[in-house]
Coordinates of C-alpha atoms and ligand atoms in Angstrom, one line a residue:
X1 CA -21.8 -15.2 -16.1
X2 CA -19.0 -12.9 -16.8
X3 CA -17.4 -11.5 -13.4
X4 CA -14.4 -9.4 -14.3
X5 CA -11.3 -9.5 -11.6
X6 CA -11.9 -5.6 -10.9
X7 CA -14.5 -3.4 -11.7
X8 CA -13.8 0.6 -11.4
X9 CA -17.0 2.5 -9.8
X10 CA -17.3 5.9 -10.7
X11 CA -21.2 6.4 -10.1
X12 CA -20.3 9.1 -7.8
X13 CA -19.6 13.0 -8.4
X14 CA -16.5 12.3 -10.7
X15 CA -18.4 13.0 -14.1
X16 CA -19.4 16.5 -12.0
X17 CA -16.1 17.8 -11.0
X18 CA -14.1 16.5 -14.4
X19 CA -16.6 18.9 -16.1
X20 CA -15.9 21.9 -13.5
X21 CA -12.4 21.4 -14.0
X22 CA -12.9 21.4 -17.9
X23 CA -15.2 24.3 -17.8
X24 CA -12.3 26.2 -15.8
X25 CA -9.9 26.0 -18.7
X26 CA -6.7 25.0 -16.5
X27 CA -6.6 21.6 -16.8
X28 CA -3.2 20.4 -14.6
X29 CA -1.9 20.7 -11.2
X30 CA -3.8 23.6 -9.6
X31 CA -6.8 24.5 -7.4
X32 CA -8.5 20.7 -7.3
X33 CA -4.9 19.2 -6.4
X34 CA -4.4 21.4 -3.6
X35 CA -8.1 20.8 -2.4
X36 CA -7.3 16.8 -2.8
X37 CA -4.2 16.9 -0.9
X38 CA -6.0 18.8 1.9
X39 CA -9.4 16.3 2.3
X40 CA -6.6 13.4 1.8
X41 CA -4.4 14.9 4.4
X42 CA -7.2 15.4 6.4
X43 CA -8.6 12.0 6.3
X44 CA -5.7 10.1 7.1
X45 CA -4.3 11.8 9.9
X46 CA -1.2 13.3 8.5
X47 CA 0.3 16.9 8.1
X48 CA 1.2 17.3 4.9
X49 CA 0.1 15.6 1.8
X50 CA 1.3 15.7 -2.2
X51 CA -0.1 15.0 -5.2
X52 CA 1.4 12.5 -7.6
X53 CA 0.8 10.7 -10.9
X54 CA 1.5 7.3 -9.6
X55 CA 2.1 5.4 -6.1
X56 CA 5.8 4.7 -7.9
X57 CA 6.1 8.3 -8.1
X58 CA 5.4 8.8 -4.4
X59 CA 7.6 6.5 -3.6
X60 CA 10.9 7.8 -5.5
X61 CA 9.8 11.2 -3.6
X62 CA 9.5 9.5 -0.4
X63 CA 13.1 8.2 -0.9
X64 CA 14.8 10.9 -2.5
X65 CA 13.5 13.7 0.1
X66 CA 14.9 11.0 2.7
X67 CA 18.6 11.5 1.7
X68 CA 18.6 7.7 0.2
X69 CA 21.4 7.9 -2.4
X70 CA 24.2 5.6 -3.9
X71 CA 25.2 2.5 -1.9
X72 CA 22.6 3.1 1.1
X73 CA 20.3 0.1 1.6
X74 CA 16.9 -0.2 1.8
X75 CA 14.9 -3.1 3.7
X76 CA 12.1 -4.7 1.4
X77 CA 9.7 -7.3 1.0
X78 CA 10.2 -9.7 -1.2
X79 CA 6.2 -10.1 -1.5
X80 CA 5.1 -6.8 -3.3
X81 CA 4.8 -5.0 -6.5
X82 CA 8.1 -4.3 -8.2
X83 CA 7.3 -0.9 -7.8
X84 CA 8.3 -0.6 -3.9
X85 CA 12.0 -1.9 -4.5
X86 CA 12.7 -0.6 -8.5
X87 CA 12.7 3.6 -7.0
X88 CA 15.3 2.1 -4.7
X89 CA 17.4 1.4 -7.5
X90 CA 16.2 4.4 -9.1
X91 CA 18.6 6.1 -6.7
X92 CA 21.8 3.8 -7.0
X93 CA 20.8 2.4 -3.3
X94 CA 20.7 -1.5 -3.0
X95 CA 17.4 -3.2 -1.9
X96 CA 17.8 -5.8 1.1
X97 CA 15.0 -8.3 0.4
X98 CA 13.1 -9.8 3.4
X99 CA 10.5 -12.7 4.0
X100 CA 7.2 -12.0 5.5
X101 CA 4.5 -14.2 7.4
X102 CA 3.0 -16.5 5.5
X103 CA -0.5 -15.9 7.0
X104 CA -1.4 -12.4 6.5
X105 CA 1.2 -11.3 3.7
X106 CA 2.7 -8.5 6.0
X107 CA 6.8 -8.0 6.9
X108 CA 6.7 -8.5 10.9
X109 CA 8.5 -6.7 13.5
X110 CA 10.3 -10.1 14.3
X111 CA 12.0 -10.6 10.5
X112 CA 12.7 -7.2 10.5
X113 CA 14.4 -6.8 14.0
X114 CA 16.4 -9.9 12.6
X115 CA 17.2 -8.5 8.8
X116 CA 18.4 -5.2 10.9
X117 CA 20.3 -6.8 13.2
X118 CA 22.1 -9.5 10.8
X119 CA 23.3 -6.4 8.0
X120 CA 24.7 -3.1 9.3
X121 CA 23.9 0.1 7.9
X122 CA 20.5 -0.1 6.5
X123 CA 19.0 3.5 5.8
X124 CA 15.4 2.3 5.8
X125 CA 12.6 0.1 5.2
X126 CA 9.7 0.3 3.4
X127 CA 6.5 -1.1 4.7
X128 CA 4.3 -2.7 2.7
X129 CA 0.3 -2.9 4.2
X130 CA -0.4 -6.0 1.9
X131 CA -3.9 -6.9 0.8
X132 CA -5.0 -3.1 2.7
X133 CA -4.3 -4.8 6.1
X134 CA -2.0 -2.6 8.4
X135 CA 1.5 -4.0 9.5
X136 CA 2.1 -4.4 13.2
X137 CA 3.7 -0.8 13.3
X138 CA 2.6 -0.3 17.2
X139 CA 3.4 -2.8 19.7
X140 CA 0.7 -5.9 19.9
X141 CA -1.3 -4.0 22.5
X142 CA -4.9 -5.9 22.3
X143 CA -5.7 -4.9 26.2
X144 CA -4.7 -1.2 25.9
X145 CA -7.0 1.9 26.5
X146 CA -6.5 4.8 23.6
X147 CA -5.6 6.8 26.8
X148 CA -2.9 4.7 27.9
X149 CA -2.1 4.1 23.5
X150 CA -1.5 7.7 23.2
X151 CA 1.3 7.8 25.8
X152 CA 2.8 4.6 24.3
X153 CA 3.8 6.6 21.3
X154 CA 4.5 10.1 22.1
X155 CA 6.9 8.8 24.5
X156 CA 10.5 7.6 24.7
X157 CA 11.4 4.9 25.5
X158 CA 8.3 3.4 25.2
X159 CA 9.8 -0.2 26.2
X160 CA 9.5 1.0 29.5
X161 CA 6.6 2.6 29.6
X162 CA 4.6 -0.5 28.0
X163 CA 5.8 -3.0 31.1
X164 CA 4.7 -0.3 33.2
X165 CA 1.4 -0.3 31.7
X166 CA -1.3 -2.2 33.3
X167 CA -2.9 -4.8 30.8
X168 CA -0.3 -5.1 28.3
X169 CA 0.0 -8.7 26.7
X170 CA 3.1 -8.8 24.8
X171 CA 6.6 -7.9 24.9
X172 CA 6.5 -7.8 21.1
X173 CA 7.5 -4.7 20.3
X174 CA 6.1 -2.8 16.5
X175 CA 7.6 -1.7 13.5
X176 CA 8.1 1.3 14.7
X177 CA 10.4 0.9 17.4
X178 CA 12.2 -1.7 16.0
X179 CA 13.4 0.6 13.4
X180 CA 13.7 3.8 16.3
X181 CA 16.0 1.3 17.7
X182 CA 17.8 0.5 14.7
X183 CA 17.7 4.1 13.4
X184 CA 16.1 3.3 10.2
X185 CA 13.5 5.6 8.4
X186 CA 10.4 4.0 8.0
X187 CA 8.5 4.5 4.4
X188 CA 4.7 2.9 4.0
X189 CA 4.0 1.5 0.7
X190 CA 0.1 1.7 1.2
X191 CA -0.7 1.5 -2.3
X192 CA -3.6 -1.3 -0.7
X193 CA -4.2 0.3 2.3
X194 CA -6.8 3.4 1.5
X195 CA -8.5 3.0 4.3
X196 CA -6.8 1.4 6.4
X197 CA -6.8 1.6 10.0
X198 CA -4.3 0.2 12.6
X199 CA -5.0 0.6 16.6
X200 CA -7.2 3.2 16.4
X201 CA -5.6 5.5 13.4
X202 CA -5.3 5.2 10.0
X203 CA -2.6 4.2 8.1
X204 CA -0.4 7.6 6.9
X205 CA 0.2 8.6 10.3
X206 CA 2.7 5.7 11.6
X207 CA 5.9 6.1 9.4
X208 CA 8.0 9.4 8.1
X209 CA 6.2 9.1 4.9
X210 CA 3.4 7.1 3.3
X211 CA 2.5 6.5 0.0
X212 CA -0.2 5.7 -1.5
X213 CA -1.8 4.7 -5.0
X214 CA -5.0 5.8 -7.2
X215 CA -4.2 3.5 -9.9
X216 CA -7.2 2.4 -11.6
X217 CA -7.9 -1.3 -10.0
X218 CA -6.7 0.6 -6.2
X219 CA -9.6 1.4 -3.5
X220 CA -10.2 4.7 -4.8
X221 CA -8.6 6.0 -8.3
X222 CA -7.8 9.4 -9.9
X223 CA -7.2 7.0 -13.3
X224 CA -3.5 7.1 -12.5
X225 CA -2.2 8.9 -9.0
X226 CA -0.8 8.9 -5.9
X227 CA -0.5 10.9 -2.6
X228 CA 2.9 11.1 -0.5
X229 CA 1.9 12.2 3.1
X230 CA 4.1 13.1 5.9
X231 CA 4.3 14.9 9.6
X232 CA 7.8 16.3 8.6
X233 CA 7.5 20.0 6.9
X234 CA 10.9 19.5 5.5
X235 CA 10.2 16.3 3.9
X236 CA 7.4 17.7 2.4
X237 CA 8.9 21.1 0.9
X238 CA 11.2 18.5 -0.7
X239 CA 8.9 16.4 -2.2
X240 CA 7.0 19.4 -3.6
X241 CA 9.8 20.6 -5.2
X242 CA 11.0 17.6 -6.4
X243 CA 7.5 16.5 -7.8
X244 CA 8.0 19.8 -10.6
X245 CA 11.2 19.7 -12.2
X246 CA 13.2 20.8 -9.0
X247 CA 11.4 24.3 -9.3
X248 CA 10.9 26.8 -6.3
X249 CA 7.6 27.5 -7.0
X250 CA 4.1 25.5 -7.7
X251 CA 2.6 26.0 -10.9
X252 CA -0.3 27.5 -9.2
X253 CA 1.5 29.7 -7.3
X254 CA 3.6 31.0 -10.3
X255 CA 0.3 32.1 -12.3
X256 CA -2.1 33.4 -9.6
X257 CA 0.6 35.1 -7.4
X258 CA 2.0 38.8 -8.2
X259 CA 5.2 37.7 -9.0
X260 CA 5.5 37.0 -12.7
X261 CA 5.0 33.3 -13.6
X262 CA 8.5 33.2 -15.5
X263 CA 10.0 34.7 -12.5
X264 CA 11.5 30.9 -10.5
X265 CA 14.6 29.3 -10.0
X266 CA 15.5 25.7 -10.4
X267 CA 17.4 24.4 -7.1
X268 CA 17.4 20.6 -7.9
X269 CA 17.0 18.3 -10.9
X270 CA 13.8 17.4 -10.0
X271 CA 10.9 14.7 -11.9
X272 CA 7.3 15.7 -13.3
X273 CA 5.2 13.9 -11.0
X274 CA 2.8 16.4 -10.8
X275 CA -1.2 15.3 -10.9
X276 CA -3.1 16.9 -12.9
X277 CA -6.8 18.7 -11.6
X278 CA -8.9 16.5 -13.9
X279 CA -7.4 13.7 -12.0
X280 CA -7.6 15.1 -8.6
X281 CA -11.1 15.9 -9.6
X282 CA -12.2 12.1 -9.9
X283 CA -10.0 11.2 -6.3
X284 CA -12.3 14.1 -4.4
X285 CA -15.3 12.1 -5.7
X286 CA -13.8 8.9 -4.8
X287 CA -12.8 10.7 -1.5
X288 CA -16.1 11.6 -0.9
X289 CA -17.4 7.5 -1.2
X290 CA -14.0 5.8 0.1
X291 CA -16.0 4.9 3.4
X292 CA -19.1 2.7 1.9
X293 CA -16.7 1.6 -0.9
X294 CA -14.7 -0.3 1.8
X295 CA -18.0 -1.5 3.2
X296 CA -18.8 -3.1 0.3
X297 CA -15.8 -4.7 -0.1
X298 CA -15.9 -5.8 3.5
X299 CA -19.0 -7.4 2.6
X300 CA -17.4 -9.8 -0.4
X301 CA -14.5 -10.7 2.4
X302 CA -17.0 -11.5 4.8
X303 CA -18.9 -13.7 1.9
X304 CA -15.9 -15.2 1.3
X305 CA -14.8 -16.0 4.8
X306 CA -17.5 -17.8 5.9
X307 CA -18.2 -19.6 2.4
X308 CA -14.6 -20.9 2.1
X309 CA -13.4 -21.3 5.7
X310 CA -14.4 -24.8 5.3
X311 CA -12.1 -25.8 2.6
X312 CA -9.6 -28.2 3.8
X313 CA -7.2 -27.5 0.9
X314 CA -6.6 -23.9 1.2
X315 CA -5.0 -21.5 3.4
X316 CA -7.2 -18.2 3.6
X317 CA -5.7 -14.5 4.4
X318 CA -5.6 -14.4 8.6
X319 CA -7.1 -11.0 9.6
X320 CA -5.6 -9.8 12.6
X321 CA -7.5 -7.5 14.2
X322 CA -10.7 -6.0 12.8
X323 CA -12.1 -6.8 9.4
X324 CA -13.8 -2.6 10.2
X325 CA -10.0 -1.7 10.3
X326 CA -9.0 -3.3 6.8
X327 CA -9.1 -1.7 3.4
X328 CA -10.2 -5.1 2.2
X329 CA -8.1 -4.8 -0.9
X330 CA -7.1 -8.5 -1.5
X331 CA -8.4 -11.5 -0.9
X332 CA -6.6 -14.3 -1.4
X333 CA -6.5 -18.3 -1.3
X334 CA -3.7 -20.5 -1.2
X335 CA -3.9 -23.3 -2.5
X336 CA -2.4 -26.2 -0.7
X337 CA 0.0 -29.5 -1.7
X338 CA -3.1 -31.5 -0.6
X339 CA -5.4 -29.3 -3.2
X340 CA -6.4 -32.0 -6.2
X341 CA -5.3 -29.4 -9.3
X342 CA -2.4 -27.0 -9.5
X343 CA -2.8 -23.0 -8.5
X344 CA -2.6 -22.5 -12.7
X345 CA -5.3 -24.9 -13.4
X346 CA -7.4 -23.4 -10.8
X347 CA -6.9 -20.1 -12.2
X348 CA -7.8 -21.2 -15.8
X349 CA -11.1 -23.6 -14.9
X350 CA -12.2 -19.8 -12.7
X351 CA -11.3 -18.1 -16.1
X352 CA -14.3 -20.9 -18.1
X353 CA -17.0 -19.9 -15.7
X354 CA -16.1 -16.3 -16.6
X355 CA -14.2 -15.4 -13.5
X356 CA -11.6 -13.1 -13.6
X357 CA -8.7 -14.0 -11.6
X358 CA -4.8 -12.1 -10.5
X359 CA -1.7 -13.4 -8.7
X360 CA -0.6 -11.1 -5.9
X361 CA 2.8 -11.2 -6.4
X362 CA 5.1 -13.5 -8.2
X363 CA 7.6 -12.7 -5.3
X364 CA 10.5 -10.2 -6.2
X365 CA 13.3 -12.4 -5.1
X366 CA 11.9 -14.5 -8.4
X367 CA 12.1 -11.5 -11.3
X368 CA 15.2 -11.8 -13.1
X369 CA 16.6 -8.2 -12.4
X370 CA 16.4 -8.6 -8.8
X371 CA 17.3 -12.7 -8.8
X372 CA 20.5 -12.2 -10.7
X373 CA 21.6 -8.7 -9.5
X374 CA 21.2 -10.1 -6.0
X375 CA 22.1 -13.6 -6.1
X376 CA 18.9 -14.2 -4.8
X377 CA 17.6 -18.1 -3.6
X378 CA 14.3 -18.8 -3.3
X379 CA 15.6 -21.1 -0.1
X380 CA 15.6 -17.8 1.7
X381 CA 12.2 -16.5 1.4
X382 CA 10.2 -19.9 2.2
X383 CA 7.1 -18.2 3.5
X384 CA 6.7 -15.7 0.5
X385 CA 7.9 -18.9 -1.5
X386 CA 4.5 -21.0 -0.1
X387 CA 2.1 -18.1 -0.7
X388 CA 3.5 -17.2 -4.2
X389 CA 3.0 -21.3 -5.2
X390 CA -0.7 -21.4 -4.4
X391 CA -1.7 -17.8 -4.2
X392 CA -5.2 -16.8 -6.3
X393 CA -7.3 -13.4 -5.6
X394 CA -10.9 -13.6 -6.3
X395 CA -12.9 -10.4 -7.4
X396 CA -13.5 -7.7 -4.5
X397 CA -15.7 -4.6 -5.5
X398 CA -18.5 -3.0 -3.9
X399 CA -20.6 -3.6 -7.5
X400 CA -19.8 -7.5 -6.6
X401 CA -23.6 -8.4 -6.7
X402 CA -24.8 -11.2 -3.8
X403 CA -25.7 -13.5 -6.9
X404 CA -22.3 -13.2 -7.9
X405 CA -20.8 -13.9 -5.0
X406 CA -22.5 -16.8 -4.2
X407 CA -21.2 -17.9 -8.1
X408 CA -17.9 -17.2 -7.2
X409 CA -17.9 -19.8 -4.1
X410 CA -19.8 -22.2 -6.1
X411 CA -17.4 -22.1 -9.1
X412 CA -14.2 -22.4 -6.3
X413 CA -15.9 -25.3 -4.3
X414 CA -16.3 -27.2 -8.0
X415 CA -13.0 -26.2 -9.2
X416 CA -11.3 -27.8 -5.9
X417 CA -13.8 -30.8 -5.6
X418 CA -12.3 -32.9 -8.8
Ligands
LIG501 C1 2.2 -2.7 -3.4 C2 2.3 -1.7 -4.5 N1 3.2 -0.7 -4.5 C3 3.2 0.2 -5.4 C4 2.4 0.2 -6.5 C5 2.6 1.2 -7.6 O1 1.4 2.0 -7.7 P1 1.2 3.0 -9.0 O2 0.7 2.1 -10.1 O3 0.2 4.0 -8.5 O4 2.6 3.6 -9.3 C6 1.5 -0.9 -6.6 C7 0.6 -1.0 -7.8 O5 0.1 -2.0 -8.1 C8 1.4 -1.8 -5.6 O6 0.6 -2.8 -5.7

């Protein structure tokens, strides 16, 4: 058998709407971008949404329309895609590299509160929804009615409101407020978490800005794209302008108004970041099936919960609330010291039954750049330090047939049974 480590599914309406968008002879950033930003805006709960060519993209934007410039720092986990900490750099800011919880992957209110506390003068953080599982952005509020939720975060200072709140579990309290309290601005990398829900909403209505990714291997995919959401109009003017060159006007705009198309000023020296319709095309298709595509994913993390739970040698992901709530992205094993074969000769005995496997991540603290630049020890970072030494993700898809599944597990039980 031959079970590749992703598998893109475009059995949907994307074949349709790339010809429309051929047939309409205007092939970049126009009509079908505006429409994707609106459904994507739409779905996740935010304002104001922007079309990108990459996740990176969106992330630059996010940081550039947030005033980050020279010498400002940025918190980041160590435990992500070099992406999330390179735009930092992009902008002469300094990236302040964090641990995160070894169980779930995810930065915690706790290590941030601390990394806040400890340096001065952080401008931000960016938040990365590892594996499509939401941080902790609200407070732990398990026993909470949506009623008593909604009051939680619309008001201030919600540290008294939750002890007056009948119910409420934990003092602990979300990213969120540690970072209200810190003044930080809080940017989402949810390149994973597409859709992703966390107490009750979805993930791009939390932080200032979140950012997400339609790369090709992502839950839903444009080819190459991204979308950069946010509540704050100002933000978003920003980012639209900056995503063109620093131009005043929208492509779209310039040739369908009654002004004349040449007729725009540049105010800023902006990127091309634009995405182009025949992407946005496939992502409305995608849009249209991101729901029962993260069912069937579900169902592989559900196969492979209850198949491998049993394995006394590995650490699985720890879901924290819902599995309904999860992207279901990633799914990971770790292997442990006690495991009888190294995480690299696991990896290679899954690549001889055909199994395509990926490390999620080689931690950044790790990567030369970052190491050296930073003077970075790996003593500091001991939880991303465990993962990273045993981590493996297995194949998730929707296409991921029962048969194959049950292939997978058998190939994994063999692998760790020498
Ligand atoms: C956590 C994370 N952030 C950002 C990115 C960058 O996304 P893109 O390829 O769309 O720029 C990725 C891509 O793999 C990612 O995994």
């Amino acid at each position: 058998m031959k079970i590749p480590f992703a598998r893109v599914a475009c059995d949907g309406n994307e074949l349709k709407y790339v010809q429309e968008v051929l047939a309409s002879g205007w092939l970049t950033t126009a009509g079908r971008a505006l429409e994707f930003e609106r459904h994507f805006s739409e779905a996740v709960g935010a304002r104001f949404a922007c079309a990108v060519n990459s996740c990176t993209a969106a992330l630059h934007l996010a940081l550039e329309a947030s005033g980050i410039g020279p010498g400002d720092k940025v918190v980041v986990p160590t435990l992500t895609f070099t992406a999330t900490a390179e735009v930092i750099r992009y902008l002469g800011a300094d990236p302040v590299f964090v641990d995160v919880d070894y169980r779930t992957g995810l930065l915690t209110p706790e290590i941030l509160d601390e990394a806040l506390t400890r340096q001065r003068g952080i401008k931000a953080v960016m938040v990365v929804h590892f594996g499509g599982q939401a941080a902790q952005m609200l407070a732990a509020t398990e026993n909470l009615k949506p009623e008593n939720l909604k009051a939680e975060i619309t008001q201030s200072p919600p540290v008294v409101l939750r002890s007056q709140l009948s119910g409420f579990r934990s003092q602990v309290p979300g990213i969120l407020e540690v970072c209200r309290k810190h003044g930080v601005k809080v940017i989402e990398d949810a390149a994973h978490a597409f859709p992703t829900r966390h107490q009750g909403r979805m993930v791009g209505g939390f932080g200032d800005i979140t950012c997400f990714s339609f790369y090709a291997n992502k839950t839903i995919t444009t080819g190459e794209g991204g979308m950069l959401v946010t509540d704050d109009e100002a933000v978003h003017r920003r980012a639209k302008t900056m995503r063109l060159h620093g131009i005043n006007r929208d492509i779209w705009d310039r040739f369908t108004s009654a002004t004349a198309s040449w007729e725009y000023d540049v105010v800023a020296p902006g990127f091309k970041y634009n995405m182009p319709d025949i992407n946005a095309a496939i992502g409305l298709a995608q849009l249209e099936r991101a729901g029962a595509m993260r069912a069937g994913r579900q169902r592989c993390f559900e196969y492979y919960l209850k198949h491998l739970g049993g394995l006394d040698c590995v650490d699985l992901p720890v879901v924290q609330g819902s599995l309904d709530d999860h992207s279901c992205h990633l799914f990971w094993l770790v292997l442990k010291e006690s495991a009888p074969i190294t995480r690299n000769q696991f990896i290679e005995l899954l690549g001889k039954a055909g199994i395509g496997t990926s490390v999620h991540y080689k931690p950044l603290h790790r990567m030369t750049y970052y190491r050296e630049r930073y003077q970075l020890n790996e003593k500091c970072f001991p939880n991303a330090e465990r993962h990273w030494r045993g981590c493996v993700s297995l194949p998730v898809y929707p296409g991921l047939s029962d048969e194959e599944l049950a292939y997978i597990v058998v190939a994994v039980k063999r692998a760790l049974a020498r």
